[in-house]
GROMACS .gro file of C-alpha atoms in nm:
model
   79
    1PRO     CA    1  26.103   5.800  11.399
    2GLN     CA    2  26.099   5.696  11.030
    3LEU     CA    3  26.139   5.329  10.957
    4LEU     CA    4  26.467   5.260  10.786
    5LEU     CA    5  26.301   5.078  10.486
    6PHE     CA    6  26.117   5.412  10.406
    7GLN     CA    7  26.423   5.634  10.399
    8TRP     CA    8  26.483   5.522  10.039
    9VAL     CA    9  26.139   5.602   9.898
   10HIS     CA   10  26.120   5.838   9.621
   11PRO     CA   11  26.039   6.191   9.747
   12ASP     CA   12  25.730   6.209   9.529
   13ASP     CA   13  25.590   5.885   9.668
   14ALA     CA   14  25.699   5.934  10.039
   15ASP     CA   15  25.375   6.093  10.173
   16ARG     CA   16  25.152   5.835  10.003
   17VAL     CA   17  25.362   5.539  10.123
   18HIS     CA   18  25.362   5.682  10.486
   19GLN     CA   19  24.992   5.726  10.466
   20GLU     CA   20  24.931   5.369  10.326
   21PHE     CA   21  25.146   5.223  10.594
   22GLU     CA   22  24.963   5.409  10.876
   23GLN     CA   23  24.622   5.296  10.730
   24PHE     CA   24  24.746   4.953  10.728
   25LYS     CA   25  24.848   4.968  11.096
   26LYS     CA   26  24.512   5.114  11.193
   27SER     CA   27  24.312   4.868  10.987
   28GLY     CA   28  24.395   4.553  11.189
   29SER     CA   29  24.477   4.364  10.861
   30GLU     CA   30  24.740   4.103  10.862
   31ASN     CA   31  24.885   4.176  10.515
   32CYS     CA   32  24.919   4.464  10.265
   33LYS     CA   33  25.112   4.553   9.958
   34ILE     CA   34  25.253   4.896   9.882
   35PHE     CA   35  25.384   4.990   9.535
   36TYR     CA   36  25.634   5.286   9.504
   37ARG     CA   37  25.958   5.392   9.366
   38LEU     CA   38  26.279   5.344   9.552
   39VAL     CA   39  26.598   5.566   9.506
   40THR     CA   40  26.940   5.403   9.561
   41ARG     CA   41  27.246   5.583   9.703
   42THR     CA   42  27.379   5.590   9.345
   43THR     CA   43  27.043   5.780   9.246
   44GLN     CA   44  26.907   5.483   9.045
   45VAL     CA   45  26.527   5.456   9.062
   46PHE     CA   46  26.342   5.124   9.087
   47GLN     CA   47  25.986   5.033   9.089
   48VAL     CA   48  25.925   4.822   9.404
   49LYS     CA   49  25.649   4.622   9.582
   50THR     CA   50  25.674   4.585   9.951
   51SER     CA   51  25.459   4.302  10.108
   52ILE     CA   52  25.401   4.377  10.481
   53THR     CA   53  25.288   4.115  10.737
   54ASN     CA   54  25.160   4.218  11.075
   55ALA     CA   55  25.334   3.984  11.320
   56LEU     CA   56  25.311   4.200  11.616
   57ASN     CA   57  25.082   3.933  11.789
   58ASN     CA   58  25.330   3.649  11.715
   59SER     CA   59  25.535   3.604  12.042
   60ASP     CA   60  25.838   3.477  11.850
   61ILE     CA   61  25.847   3.784  11.610
   62GLY     CA   62  25.657   4.078  11.770
   63ALA     CA   63  25.714   4.304  11.461
   64TYR     CA   64  25.614   4.386  11.110
   65ILE     CA   65  25.784   4.181  10.843
   66PHE     CA   66  25.868   4.365  10.527
   67ILE     CA   67  25.953   4.185  10.198
   68THR     CA   68  26.054   4.429   9.912
   69THR     CA   69  26.072   4.309   9.549
   70ASN     CA   70  26.219   4.489   9.270
   71ILE     CA   71  25.942   4.494   8.994
   72THR     CA   72  26.111   4.748   8.756
   73LEU     CA   73  26.141   4.503   8.473
   74GLN     CA   74  25.792   4.373   8.519
   75SER     CA   75  25.656   4.731   8.508
   76LYS     CA   76  25.834   4.813   8.196
   77ALA     CA   77  25.724   4.504   8.023
   78GLU     CA   78  25.367   4.589   8.120
   79GLU     CA   79  25.395   4.921   7.965
   0.00000   0.00000   0.00000
């Protein structure tokens, strides 16, 4: 099943984002960042960065932690 977070990934970025997340899971790393475009229900497109922390071994959490940040303005400023 697709993670809810990734249902809003821009179609052109979806395969890459899925592959990066799968590689992260297999790597055993504790953290990773994935950059992609997000499409809202109103079809607005945002540049985002999702920081992922592997907390599967933490008995209080037992899951991945996702923090997504809108970096659209930062990306435009850098261009």
